PDB file of C-alpha atoms in Angstrom:
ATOM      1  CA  UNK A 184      97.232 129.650  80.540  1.00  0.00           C
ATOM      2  CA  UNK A 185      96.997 132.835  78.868  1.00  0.00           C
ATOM      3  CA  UNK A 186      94.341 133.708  75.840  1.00  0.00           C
ATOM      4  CA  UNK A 187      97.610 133.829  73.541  1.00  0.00           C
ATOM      5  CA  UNK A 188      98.860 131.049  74.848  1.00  0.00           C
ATOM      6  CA  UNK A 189      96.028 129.000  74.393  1.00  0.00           C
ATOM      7  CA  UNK A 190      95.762 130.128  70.685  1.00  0.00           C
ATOM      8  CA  UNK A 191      99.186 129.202  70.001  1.00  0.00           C
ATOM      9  CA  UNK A 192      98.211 125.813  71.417  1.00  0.00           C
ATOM     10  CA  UNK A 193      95.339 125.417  69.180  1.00  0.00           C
ATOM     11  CA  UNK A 194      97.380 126.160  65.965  1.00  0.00           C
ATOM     12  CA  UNK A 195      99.701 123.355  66.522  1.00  0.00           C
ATOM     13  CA  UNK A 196      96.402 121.413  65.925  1.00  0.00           C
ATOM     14  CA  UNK A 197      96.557 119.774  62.046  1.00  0.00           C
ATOM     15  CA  UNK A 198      95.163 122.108  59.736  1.00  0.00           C
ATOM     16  CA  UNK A 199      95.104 124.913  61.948  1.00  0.00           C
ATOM     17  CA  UNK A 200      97.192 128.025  61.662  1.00  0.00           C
ATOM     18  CA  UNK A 201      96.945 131.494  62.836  1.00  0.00           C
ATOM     19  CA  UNK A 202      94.310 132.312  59.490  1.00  0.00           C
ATOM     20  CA  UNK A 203      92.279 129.631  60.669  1.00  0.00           C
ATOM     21  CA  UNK A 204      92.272 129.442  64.235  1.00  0.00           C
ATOM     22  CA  UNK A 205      90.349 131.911  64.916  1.00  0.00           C
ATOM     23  CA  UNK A 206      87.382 130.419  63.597  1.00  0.00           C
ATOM     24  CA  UNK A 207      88.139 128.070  66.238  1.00  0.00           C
ATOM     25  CA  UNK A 208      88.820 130.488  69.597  1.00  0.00           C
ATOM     26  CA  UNK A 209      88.812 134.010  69.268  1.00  0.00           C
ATOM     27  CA  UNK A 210      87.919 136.452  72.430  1.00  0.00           C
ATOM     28  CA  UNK A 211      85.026 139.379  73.304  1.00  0.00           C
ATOM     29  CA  UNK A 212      85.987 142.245  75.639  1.00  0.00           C
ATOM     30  CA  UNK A 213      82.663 143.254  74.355  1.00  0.00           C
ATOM     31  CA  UNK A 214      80.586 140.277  75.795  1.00  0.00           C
ATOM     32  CA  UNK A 215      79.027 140.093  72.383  1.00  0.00           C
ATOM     33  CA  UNK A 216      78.938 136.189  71.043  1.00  0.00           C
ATOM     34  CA  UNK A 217      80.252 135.505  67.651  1.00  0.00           C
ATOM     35  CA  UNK A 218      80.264 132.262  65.684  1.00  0.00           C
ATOM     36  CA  UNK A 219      83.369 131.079  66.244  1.00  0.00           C
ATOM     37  CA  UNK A 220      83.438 127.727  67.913  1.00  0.00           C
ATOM     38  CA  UNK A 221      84.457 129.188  70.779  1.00  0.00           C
ATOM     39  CA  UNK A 222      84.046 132.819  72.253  1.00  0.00           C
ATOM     40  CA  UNK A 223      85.774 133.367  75.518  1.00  0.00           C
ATOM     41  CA  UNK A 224      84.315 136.520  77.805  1.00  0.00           C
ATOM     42  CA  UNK A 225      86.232 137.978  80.652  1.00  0.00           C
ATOM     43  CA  UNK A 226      83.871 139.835  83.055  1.00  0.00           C
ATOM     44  CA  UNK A 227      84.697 142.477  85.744  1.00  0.00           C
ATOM     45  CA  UNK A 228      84.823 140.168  88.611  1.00  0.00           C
ATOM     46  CA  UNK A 229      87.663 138.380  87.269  1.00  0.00           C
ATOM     47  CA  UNK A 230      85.016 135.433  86.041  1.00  0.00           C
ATOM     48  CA  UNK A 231      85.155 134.132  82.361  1.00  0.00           C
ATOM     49  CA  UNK A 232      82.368 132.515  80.229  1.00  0.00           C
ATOM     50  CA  UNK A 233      81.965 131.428  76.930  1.00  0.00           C
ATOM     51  CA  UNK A 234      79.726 130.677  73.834  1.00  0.00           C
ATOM     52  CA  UNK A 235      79.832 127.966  71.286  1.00  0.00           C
ATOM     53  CA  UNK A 236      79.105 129.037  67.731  1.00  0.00           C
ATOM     54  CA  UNK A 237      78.273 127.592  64.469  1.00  0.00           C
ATOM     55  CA  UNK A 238      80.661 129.085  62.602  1.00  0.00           C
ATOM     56  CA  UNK A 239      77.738 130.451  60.339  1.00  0.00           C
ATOM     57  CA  UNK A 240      75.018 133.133  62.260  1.00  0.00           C
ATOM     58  CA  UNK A 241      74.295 131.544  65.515  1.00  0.00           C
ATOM     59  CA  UNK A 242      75.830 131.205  69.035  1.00  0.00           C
ATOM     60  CA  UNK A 243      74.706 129.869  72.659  1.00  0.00           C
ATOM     61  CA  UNK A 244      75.893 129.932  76.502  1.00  0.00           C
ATOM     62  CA  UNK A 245      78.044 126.893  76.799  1.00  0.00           C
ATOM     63  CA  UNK A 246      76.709 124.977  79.644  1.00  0.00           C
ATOM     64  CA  UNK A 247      77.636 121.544  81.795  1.00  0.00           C
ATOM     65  CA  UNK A 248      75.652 118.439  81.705  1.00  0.00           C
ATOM     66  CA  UNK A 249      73.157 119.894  83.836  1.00  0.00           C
ATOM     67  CA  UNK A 250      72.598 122.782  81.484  1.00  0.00           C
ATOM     68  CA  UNK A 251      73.592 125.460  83.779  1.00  0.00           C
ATOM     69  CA  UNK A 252      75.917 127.833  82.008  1.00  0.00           C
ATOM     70  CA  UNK A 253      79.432 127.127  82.521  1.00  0.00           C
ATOM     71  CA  UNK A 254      81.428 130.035  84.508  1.00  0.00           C
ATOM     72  CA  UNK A 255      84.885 130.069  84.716  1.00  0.00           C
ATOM     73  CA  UNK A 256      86.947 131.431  87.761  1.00  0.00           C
ATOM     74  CA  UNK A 257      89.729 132.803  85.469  1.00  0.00           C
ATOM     75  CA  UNK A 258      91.242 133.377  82.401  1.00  0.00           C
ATOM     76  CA  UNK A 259      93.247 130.083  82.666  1.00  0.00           C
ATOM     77  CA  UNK A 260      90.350 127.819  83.469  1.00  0.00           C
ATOM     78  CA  UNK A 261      88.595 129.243  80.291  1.00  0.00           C
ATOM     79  CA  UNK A 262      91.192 128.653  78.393  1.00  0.00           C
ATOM     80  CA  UNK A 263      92.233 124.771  79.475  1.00  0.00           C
ATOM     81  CA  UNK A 264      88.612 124.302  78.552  1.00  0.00           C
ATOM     82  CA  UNK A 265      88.508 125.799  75.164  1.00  0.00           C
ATOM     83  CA  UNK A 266      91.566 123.723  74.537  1.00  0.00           C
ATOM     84  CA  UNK A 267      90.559 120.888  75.508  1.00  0.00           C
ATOM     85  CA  UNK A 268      87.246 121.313  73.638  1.00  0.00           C
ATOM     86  CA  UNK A 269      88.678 122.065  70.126  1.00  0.00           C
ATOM     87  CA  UNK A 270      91.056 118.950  70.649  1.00  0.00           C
ATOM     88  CA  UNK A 271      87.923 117.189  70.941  1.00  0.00           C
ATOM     89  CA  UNK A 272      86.452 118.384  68.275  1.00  0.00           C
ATOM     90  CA  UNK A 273      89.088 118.200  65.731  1.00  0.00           C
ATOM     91  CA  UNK A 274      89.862 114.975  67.011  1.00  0.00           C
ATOM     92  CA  UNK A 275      88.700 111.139  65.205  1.00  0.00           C
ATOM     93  CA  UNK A 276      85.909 110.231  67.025  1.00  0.00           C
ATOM     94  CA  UNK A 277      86.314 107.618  70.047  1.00  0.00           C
ATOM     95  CA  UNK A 278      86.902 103.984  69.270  1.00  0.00           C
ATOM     96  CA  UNK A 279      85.884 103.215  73.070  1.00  0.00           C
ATOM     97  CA  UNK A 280      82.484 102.562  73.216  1.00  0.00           C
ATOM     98  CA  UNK A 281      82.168 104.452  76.617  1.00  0.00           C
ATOM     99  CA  UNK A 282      83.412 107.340  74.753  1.00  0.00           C
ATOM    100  CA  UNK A 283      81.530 107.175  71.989  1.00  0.00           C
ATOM    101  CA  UNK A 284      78.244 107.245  73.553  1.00  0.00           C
ATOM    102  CA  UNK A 285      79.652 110.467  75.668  1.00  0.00           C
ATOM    103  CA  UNK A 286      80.566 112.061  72.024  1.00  0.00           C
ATOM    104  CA  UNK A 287      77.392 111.059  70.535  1.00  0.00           C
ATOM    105  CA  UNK A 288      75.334 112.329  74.150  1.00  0.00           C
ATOM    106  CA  UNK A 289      77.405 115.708  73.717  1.00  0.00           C
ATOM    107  CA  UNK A 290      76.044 116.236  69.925  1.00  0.00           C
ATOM    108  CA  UNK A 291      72.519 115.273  70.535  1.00  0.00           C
ATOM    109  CA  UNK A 292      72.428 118.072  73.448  1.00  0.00           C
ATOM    110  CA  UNK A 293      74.164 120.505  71.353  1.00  0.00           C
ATOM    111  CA  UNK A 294      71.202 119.908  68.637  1.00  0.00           C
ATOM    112  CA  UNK A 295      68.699 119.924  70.651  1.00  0.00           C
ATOM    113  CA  UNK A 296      69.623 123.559  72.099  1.00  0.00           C
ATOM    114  CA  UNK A 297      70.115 124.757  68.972  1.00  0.00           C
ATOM    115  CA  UNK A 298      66.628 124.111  68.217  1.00  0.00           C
ATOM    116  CA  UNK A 299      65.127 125.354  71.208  1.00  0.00           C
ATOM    117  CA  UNK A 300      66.742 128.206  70.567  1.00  0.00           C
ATOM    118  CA  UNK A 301      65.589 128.523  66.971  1.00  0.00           C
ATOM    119  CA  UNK A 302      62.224 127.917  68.287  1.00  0.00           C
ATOM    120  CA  UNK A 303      62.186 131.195  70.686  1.00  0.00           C
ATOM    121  CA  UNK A 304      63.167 132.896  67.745  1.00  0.00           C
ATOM    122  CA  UNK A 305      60.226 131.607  65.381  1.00  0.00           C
ATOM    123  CA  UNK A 306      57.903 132.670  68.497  1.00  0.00           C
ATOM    124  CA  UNK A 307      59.641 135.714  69.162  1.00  0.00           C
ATOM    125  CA  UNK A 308      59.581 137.012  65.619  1.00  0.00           C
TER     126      UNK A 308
END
């Protein structure tokens, strides 16, 4: 799957279309984050990684349950992932309890880096 394609994919999504979805997945040749949900980054070695924003100011490394940061082997695993991650996201949340304890797990973490990082600001600044 293509960066395109995968857009395309995502504006099939309910109340998604190409002036929205953006906010959603939207790509940096630059390597600079933005605060879209998701930033994809392809990098000269043919690896991709991303970022997930706030949609406000802020961005991080997205990482796997072990909180090392996720790295991609191409543009099509990147993009299967992003996919899959705004479906989740835009998505009722999980009847199954199993599921719903993943979905809540995922949130907490996400918090919780968000204020680590916050906090290396405050100390930083």
């Amino acid at each position: 799957m293509k960066f395109l394609e995968a857009v395309a994919e995502i504006e099939t999504l309910p109340d998604i279309d190409s002036s929205t979805s953006p906010y959603f997945l939207t790509i940096s040749r630059s390597g600079r984050s933005t605060s879209a949900f998701i930033t994809l980054m392809p990098h000269n070695d043919g690896t991709w990684t991303a970022t997930i924003g706030d949609l406000r100011d802020g961005s991080e490394i997205a990482r796997d349950d072990g909180g090392a940061p996720l790295i991609f082997a191409d543009e099509d695993a990147a993009c299967r992932w992003a996919v899959a991650k705004v479906r989740r996201a835009r998505s009722k949340p999980p009847t199954d309890p199993e599921k719903l304890a993943q979905a809540m797990k995922d949130g907490d973490a996400i918090e919780r880096r968000f204020r680590q990082l916050e906090e290396v600001e405050r100390r930083e600044s």
